[in-house]
XYZ file of C-alpha atoms in Angstrom:
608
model
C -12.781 1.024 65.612
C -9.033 1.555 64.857
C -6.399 2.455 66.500
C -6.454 6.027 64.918
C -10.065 6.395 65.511
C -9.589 5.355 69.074
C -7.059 7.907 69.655
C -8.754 10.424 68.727
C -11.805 9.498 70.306
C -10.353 8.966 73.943
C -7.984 12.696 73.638
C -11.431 14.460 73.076
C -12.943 12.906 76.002
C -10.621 14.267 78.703
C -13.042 15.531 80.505
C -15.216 12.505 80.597
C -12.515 10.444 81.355
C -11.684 12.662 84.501
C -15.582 12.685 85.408
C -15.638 9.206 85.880
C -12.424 9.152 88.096
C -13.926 11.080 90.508
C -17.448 12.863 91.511
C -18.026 16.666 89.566
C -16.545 19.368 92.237
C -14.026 16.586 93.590
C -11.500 17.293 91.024
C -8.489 18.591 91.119
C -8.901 20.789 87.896
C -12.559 21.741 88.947
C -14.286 24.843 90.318
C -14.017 28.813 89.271
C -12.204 29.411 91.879
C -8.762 28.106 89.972
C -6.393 30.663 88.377
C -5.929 31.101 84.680
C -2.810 29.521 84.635
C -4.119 26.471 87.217
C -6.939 25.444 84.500
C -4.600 25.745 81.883
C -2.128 23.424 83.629
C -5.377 20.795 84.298
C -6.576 20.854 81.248
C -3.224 19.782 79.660
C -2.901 17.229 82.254
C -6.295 15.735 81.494
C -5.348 16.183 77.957
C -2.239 13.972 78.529
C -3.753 11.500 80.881
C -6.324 11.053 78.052
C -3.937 10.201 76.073
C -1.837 7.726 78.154
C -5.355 5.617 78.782
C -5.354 5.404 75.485
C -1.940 3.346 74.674
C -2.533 1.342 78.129
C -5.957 -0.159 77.676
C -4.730 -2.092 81.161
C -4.407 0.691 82.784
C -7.997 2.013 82.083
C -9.437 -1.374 82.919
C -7.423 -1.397 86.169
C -8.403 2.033 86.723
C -12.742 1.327 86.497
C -13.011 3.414 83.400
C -13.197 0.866 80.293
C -17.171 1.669 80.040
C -19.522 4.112 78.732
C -17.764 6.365 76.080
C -14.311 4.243 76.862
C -15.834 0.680 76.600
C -13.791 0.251 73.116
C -10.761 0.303 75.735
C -12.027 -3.310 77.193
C -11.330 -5.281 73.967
C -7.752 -3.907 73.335
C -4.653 -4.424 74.734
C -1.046 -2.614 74.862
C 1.149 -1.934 72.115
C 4.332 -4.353 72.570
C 6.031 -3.775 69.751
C 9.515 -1.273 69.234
C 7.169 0.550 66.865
C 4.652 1.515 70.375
C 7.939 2.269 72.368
C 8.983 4.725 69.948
C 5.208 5.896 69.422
C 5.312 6.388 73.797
C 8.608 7.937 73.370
C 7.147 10.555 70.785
C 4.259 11.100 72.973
C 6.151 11.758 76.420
C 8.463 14.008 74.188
C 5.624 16.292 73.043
C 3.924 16.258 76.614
C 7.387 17.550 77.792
C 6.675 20.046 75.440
C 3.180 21.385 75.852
C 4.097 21.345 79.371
C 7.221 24.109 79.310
C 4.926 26.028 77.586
C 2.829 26.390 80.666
C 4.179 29.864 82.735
C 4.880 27.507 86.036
C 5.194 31.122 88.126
C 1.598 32.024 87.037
C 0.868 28.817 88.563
C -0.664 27.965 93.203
C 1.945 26.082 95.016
C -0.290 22.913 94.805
C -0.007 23.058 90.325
C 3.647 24.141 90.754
C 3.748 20.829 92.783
C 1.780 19.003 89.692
C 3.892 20.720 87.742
C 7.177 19.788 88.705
C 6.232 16.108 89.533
C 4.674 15.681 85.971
C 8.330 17.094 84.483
C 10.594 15.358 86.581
C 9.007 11.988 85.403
C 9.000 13.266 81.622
C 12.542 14.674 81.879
C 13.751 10.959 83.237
C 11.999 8.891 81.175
C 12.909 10.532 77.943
C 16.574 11.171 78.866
C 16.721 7.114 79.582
C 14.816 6.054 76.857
C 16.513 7.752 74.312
C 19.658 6.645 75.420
C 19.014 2.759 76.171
C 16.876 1.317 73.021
C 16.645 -1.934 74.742
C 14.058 -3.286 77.261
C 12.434 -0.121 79.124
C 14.003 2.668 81.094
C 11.662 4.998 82.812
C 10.609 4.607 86.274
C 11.909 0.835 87.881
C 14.016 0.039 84.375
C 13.409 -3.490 82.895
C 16.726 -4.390 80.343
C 14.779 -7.577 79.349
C 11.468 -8.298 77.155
C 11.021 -11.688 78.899
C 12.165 -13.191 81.922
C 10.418 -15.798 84.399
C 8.673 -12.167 85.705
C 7.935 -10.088 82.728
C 6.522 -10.411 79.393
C 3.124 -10.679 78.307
C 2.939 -14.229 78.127
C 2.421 -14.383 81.982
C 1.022 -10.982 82.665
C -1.696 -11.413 80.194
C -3.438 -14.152 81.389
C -3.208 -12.951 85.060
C -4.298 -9.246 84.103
C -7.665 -11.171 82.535
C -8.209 -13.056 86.015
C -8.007 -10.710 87.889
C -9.101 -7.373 86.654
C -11.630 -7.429 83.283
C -14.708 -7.403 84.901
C -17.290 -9.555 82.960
C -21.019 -8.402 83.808
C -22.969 -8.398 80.423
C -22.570 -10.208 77.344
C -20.001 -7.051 75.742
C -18.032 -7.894 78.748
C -17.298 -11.437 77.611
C -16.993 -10.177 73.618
C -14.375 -7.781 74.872
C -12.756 -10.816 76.754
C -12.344 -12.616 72.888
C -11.258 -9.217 71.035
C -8.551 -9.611 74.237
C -7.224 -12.894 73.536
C -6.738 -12.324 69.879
C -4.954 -9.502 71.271
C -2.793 -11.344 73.342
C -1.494 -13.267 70.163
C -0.464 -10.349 69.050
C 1.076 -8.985 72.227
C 2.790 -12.505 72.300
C 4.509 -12.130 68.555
C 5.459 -8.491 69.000
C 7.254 -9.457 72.115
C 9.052 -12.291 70.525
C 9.760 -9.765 67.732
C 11.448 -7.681 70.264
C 13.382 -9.771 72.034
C 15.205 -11.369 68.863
C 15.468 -7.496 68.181
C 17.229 -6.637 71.571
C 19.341 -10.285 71.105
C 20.934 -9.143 67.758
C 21.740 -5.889 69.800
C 23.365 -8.155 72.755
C 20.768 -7.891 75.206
C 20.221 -11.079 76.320
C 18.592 -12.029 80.062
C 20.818 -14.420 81.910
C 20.605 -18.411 81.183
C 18.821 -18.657 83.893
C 15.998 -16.730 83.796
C 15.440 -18.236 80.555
C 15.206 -21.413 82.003
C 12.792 -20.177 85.006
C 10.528 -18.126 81.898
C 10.401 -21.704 79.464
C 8.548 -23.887 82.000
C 5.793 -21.143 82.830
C 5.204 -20.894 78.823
C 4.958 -24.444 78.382
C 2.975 -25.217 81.316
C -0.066 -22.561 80.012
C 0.848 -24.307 76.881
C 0.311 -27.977 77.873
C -2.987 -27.409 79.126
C -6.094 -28.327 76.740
C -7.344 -24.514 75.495
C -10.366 -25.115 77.303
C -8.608 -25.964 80.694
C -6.439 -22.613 80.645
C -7.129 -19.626 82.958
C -7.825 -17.788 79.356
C -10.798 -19.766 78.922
C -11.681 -21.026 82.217
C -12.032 -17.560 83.998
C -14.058 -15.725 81.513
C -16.655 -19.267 81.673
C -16.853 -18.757 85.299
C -17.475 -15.001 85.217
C -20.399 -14.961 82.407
C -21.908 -17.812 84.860
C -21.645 -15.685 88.142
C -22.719 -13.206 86.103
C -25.490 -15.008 83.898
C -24.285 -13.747 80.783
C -25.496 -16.466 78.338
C -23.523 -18.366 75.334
C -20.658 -21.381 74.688
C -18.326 -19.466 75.846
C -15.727 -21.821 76.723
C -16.375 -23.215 72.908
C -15.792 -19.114 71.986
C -12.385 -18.801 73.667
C -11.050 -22.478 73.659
C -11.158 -21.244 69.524
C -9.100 -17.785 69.737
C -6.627 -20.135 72.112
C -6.251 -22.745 70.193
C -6.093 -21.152 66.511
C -4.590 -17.839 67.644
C -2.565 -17.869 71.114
C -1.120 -21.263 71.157
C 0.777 -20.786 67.736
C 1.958 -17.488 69.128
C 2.764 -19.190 72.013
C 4.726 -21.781 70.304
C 7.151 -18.891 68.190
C 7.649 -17.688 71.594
C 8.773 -20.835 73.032
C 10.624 -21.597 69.722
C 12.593 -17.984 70.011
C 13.194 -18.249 73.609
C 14.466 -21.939 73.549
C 16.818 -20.868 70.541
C 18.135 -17.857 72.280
C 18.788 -19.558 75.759
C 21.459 -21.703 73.871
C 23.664 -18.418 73.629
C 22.706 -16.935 76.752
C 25.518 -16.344 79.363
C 25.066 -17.139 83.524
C 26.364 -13.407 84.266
C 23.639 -12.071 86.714
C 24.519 -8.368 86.350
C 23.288 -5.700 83.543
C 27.256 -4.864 83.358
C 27.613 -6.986 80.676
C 24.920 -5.278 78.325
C 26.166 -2.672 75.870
C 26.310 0.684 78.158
C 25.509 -1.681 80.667
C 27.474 0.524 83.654
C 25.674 3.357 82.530
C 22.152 2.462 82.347
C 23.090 0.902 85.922
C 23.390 4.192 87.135
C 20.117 5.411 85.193
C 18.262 2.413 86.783
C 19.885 3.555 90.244
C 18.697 7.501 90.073
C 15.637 6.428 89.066
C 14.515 3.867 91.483
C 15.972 6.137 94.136
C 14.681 9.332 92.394
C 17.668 10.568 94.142
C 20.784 11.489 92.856
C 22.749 8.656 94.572
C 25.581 6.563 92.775
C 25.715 2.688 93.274
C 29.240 2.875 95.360
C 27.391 4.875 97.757
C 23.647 2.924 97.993
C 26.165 0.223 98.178
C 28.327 2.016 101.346
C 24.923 2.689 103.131
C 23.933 -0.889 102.982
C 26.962 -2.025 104.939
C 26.099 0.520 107.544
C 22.591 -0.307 107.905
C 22.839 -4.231 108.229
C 25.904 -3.419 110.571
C 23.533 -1.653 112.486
C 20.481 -3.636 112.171
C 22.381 -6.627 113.176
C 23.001 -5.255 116.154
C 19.858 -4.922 117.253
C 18.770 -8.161 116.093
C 21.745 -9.832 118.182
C 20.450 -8.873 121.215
C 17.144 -10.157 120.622
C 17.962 -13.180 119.731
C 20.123 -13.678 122.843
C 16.829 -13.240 124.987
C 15.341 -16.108 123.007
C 18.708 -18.332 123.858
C 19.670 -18.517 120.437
C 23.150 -17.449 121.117
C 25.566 -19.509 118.495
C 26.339 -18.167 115.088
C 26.062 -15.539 112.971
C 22.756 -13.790 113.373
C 21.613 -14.813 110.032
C 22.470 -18.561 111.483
C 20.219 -17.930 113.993
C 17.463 -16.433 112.301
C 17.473 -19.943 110.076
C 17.538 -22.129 113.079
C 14.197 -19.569 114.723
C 12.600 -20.208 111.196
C 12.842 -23.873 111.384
C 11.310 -23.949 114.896
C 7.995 -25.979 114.504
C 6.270 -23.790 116.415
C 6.790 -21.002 113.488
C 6.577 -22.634 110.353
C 2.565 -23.639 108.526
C 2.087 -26.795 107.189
C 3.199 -26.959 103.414
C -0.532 -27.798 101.807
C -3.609 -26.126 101.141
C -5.247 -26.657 104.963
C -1.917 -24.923 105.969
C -2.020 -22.671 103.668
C -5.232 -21.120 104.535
C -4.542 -20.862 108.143
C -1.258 -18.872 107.221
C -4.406 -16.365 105.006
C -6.465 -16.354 108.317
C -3.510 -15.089 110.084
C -2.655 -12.293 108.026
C -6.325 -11.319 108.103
C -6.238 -11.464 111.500
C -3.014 -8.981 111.862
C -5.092 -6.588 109.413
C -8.121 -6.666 111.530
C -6.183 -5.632 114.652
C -4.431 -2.522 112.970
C -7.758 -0.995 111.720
C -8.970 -0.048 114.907
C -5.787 1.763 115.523
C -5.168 3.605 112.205
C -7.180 7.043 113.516
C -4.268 7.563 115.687
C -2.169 7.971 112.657
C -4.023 9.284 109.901
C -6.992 11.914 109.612
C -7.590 10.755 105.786
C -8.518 6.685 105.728
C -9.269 5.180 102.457
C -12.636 4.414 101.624
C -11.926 0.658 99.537
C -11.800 -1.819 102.240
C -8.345 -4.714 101.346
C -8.538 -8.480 101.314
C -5.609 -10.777 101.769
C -5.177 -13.415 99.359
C -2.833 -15.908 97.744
C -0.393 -15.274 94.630
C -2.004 -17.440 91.719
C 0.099 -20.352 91.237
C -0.083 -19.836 87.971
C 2.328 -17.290 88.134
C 3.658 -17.799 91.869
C 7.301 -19.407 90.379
C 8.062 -16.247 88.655
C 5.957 -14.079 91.226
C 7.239 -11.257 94.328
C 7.227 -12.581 97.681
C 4.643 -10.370 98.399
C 2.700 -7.448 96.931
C -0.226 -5.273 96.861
C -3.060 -4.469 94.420
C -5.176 -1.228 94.705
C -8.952 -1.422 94.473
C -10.670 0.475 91.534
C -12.261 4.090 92.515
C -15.897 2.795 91.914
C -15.399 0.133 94.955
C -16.119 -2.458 92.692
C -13.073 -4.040 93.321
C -11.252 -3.764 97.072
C -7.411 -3.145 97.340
C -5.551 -6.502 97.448
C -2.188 -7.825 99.360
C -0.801 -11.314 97.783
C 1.428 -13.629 99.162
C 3.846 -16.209 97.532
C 2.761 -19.265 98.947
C 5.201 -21.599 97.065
C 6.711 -22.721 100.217
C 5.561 -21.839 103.706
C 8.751 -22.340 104.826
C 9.369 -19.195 103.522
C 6.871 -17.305 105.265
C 7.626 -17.954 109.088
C 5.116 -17.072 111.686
C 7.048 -14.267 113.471
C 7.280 -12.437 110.177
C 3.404 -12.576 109.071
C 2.809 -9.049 111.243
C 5.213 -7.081 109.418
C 4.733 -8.459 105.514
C 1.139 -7.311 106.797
C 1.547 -3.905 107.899
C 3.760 -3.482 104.890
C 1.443 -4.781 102.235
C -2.300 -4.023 103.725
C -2.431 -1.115 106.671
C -0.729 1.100 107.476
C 1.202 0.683 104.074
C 0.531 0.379 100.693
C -2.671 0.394 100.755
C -3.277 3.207 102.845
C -0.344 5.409 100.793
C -2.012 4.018 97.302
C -5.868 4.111 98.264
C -5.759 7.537 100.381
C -3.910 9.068 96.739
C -6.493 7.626 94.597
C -9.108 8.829 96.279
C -7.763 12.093 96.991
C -9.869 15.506 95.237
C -5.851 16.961 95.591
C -4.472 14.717 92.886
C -5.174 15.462 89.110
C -5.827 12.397 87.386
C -2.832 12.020 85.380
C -0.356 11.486 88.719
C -2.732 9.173 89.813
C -0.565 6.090 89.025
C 2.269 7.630 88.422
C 4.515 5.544 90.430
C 7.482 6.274 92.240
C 9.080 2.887 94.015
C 11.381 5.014 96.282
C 8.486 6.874 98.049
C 5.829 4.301 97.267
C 7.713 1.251 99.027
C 10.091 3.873 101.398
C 6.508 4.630 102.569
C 5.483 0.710 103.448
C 8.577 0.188 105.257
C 8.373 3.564 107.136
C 4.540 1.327 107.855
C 6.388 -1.000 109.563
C 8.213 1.091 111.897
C 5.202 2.674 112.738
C 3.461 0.012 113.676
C 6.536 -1.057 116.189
C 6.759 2.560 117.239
C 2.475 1.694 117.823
C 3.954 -1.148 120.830
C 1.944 -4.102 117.850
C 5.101 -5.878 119.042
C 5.101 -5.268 123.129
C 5.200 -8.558 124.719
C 5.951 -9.771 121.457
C 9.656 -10.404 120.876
C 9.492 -12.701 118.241
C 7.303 -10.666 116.247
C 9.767 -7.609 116.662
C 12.780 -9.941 115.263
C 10.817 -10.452 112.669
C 10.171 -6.709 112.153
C 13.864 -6.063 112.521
C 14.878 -8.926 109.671
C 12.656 -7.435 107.359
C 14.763 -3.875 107.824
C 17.721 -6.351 107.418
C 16.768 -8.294 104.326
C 16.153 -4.576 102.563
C 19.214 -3.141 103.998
C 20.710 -6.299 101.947
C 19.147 -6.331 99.032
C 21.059 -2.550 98.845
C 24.232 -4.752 98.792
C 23.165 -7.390 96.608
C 21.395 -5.543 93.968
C 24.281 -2.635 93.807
C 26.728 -6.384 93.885
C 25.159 -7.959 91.206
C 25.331 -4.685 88.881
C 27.721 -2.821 90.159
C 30.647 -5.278 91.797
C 29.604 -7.892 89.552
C 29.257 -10.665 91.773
C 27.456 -13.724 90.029
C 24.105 -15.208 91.093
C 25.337 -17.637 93.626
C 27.464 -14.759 95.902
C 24.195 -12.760 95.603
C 22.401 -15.517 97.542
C 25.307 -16.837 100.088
C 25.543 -13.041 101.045
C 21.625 -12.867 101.657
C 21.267 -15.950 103.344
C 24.089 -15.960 105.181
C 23.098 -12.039 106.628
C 19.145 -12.610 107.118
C 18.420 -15.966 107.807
C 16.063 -15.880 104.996
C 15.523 -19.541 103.555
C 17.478 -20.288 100.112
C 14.412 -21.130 98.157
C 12.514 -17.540 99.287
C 16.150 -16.073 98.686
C 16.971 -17.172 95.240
C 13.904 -15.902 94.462
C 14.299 -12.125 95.636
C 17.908 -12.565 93.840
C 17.095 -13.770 90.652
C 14.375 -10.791 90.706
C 17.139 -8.380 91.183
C 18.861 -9.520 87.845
C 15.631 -8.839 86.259
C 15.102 -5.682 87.439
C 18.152 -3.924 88.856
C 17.371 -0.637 90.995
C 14.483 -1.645 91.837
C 14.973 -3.643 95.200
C 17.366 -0.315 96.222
C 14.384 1.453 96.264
C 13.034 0.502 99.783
C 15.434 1.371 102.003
C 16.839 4.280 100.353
C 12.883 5.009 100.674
C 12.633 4.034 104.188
C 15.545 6.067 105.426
C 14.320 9.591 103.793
C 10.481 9.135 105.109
C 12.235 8.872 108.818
C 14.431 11.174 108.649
C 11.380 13.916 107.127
C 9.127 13.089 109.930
C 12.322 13.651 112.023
C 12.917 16.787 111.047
C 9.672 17.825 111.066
C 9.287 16.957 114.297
C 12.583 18.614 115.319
C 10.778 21.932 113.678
C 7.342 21.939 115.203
C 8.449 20.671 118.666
C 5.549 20.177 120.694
C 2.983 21.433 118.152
C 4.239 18.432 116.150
C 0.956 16.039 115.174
C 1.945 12.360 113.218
C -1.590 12.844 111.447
C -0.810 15.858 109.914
C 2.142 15.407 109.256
C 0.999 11.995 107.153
C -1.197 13.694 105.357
C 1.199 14.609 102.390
C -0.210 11.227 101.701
C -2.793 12.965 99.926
C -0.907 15.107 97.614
C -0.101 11.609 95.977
C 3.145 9.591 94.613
C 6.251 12.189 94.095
C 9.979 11.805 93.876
C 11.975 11.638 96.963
C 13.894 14.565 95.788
C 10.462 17.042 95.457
C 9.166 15.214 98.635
C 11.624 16.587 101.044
C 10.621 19.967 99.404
C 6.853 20.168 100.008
C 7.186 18.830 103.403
C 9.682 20.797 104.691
C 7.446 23.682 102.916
C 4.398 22.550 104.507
C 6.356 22.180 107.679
């Protein structure tokens, strides 16, 4: 099938494709009982969400719904090329446009919700793409085709692990129409980024030189040795799918994905002789103005970088505070606070052992921190997800270039739970006293409550589903955090609330840093002094979180800025209701799904 046919295959099976999101009568867009102008609206939406499974086959794989009428989705991948971006572009334009045509007044307050959520992301992401024709700019804005963190060349291979489900012998077909895919996805992003290059976009030398050795390590490997090969073999065995096919994909990898592989290496190597060490998107062409794009739209506020920049002064100021005291109690009394967090980190007492054995006991404890919330989550929530959440450990594959930490939802037929991963490059990095936190933040109550209890809400159409929003989404995991020290997880506990309180620190930082790097234009190396010298974070976890702000700037502003509007909402909602005030109500707008921070101030205080 081509990609025409495809097209118009998946935009006549809207409804389908919403069916097997969620159970007939569940739906958003189902039942008589809607208005005229409410099935209208739904109907577009699963029009347009139709659509949008169709350019991300990725997304319909991560979403369960690659089988039945869809399976064709399973063999392809994304369109990496300029040619898809403008193709996207075109379609979010016309969306934009079938939308206004919609009479938003004949529409219930829940659609006019829809509604103005589904614009405000169109609105954005046009206005930035058309005006930046490098990298992306919608949503968290990515100025670079490849880094050490983004490109296909790592999130290919990792996307195959751990999400294409292999359970009959089209399964592990699909699997080989996907790596011949991936050669594709490899030369269109090469294309691009000598495209971007000629334009003067250009990531920094160094995260060139962090992106070369994770190419050339998948490439060292013999084709049948590589996760490409090696995963789908030990799938159609667990599965009992017969056939050679290691033989099968060692073929597409070795004739197909290792020469595209190689022009990527070639291009990249090439280019990183002209790249320049400057660490901040000023340099770019428009580079202070699609700053401030990538700023409004992390934030979805209105903010400008001088003053994200002004209220991360304020908050470490304050934060340090706290933390001073604290770490008085524990005698560490010399130094700067971020000088004392160091010397609490390199206490034996907190720090794993650096190898596998020590590894897994570091898992076991984070299990252990989600096992004690569960019990508790009823007094905060009347909704609780259905998909249970396992803890587990960043490939390291991909754990050079990876987050620190993040969170995977679980598909909406349960065949696949919710998943927090941790960067277990060093354990150093991850010291004892901070394991409660990164775990309330990741697992419960955070993102995988906020994610899970949207997915599986019958409130959400399907098309603002994953329609993420960083500011809200990670605003919400730190607010997670505060709840669980506002729960007492941390009475008797001292060390564990320090570690609670550096974690508001290191995001009140990064609101310096990142707005530094872009904005002041400090260079890499201030970005880290500043960071380890205010949190106590160690330099190898801290170079890290920097060099991932010069790959993605906005982005790490996103969680504090988050953080503080979620508090200060439940604040004033509190300060409204008085007495009649209830958390679990209050939480859940949770299932009204992902919104902008902007629009989420409005339905609460409506709902209020």
């Amino acid at each position: 099938m081509d990609r025409r046919q495809l097209l118009a295959g998946v935009a006549a099976l809207a409804g389908p494709v919403a069916a097997q999101v969620a159970s007939p009568g569940d739906r958003a867009s189902s039942g008589d009982r809607a208005s005229p102008g409410d099935r209208a609206l739904l109907a577009l939406f699963d029009a347009m969400f139709a659509e949008g499974v169709a350019e991300a086959p990725e997304r319909a794989t991560s979403l369960g719904l690659d089988t039945g009428a869809l399976s064709g989705l399973k063999s392809r991948l994304s369109d990496y090329s300029n040619a898809g971006k403008a193709r996207s572009l075109a379609r979010a334009k016309d969306q934009l446009s079938r939308l206004r045509g919609i009479d938003r007044a004949a529409l219930s307050p829940a659609r006019q919700l829809d509604f103005d959520i589904v614009g405000f992301d169109l609105e954005r992401g046009i206005e930035s793409e058309s005006r930046f024709a490098f990298g992306e700019a919608r949503g968290n804005f990515q100025p670079y085709v490849i880094t050490h963190s983004d490109g296909p060349y790592r999130g290919v291979p990792d996307f195959l692990d751990s999400q294409h489900k292999v359970a009959g012998a089209d399964d592990s077909g699909a699997w080989l129409a996907r790596l011949e895919a991936f050669a594709g996805a490899l030369d269109q992003s090469t294309a691009r980024l000598e495209e971007d290059a000629a334009r003067g976009v250009l990531a920094p030398d160094f995260l060139l030189d962090l992106a070369l050795p994770q190419m050339r390590a998948l490439r060292g490997q013999a084709p049948e040795q590589t996760i490409l090969v090696t995963s789908l073999v030990k799938k159609a065995s667990a599965a009992g799918v017969a056939g050679d096919w290691s033989a099968r994909a060692s073929g597409v990898v070795a004739g197909k994905v290792f020469p595209a592989l190689d022009r990527q290496i070639a291009a990249v190597a090439r280019l990183r002789a002209g790249a320049s060490p400057d660490a901040g998107v000023w340099k770019l062409p428009g580079g202070d103005e699609y700053y401030d794009a990538a700023v409004k739209s992390s934030t979805t506020t209105n903010m400008s970088a001088a003053q994200v920049h002004a209220l991360g002064l304020a908050q470490v100021a304050d934060i340090s505070r706290q933390l001073d005291g604290l770490l008085k109690s524990q005698n560490l009394t010399q130094g700067s606070v971020g000088a004392r967090l160091v010397a609490l980190n390199e206490r034996p007492d907190q720090t794993f052992p650096n190898d596998d054995p020590g590894r897994e006991t570091l898992l076991t404890a984070l299990r252990a921190n989600v096992a004690a919330m569960y019990p508790r989550l009823p007094e905060l929530f009347h909704t609780l997800p259905r998909a249970a959440v396992d803890v587990r450990r960043v490939p390291p594959l991909i754990q050079a270039g990876g987050a620190g930490a993040y969170y995977q939802s679980g598909t909406l037929d349960g065949a696949r739970p919710g998943a927090f991963y941790i960067n277990l490059t060093d354990t150093f990095d991850r010291p004892k006293f901070g394991l409660p936190t990164v775990t309330f933040h990741e697992a419960v109550p955070g993102h995988h409550m906020q994610v899970m209890i949207a997915l599986e809400s019958p409130d959400v159409p399907d098309i603002r589903r994953r329609i993420g929003y960083s500011a809200y989404s990670e605003g919400w995991a730190l607010y997670a955090e505060t709840l669980a020290d506002e729960m007492g997880f941390y009475d008797g506990n001292p060390l564990g609330r320090i570690g609670y309180l550096q974690s508001l620190l290191f995001r009140a930082t990064r609101l310096v840093v990142d707005t530094g790097i872009h904005f002041k234009r400090w260079s890499k190396d201030e970005a880290i002094a500043y960071m380890v010298e205010t949190t106590g974070f160690a330099r190898g976890r801290t170079t890290r979180e920097i060099v991932r702000y010069c790959a993605s700037p906005g982005q790490a502003l996103s969680y504090k800025v988050g953080h503080t509007r979620w508090v200060q909402l439940r604040d004033a909602v509190k300060a409204k209701q008085g007495a009649n005030f209830d958390i679990r109500a209050f939480h859940e707008i949770l299932r009204a799904g992902p919104m902008p921070l902007v629009l989420l101030e409005r339905e609460v205080m409506r709902r209020a």
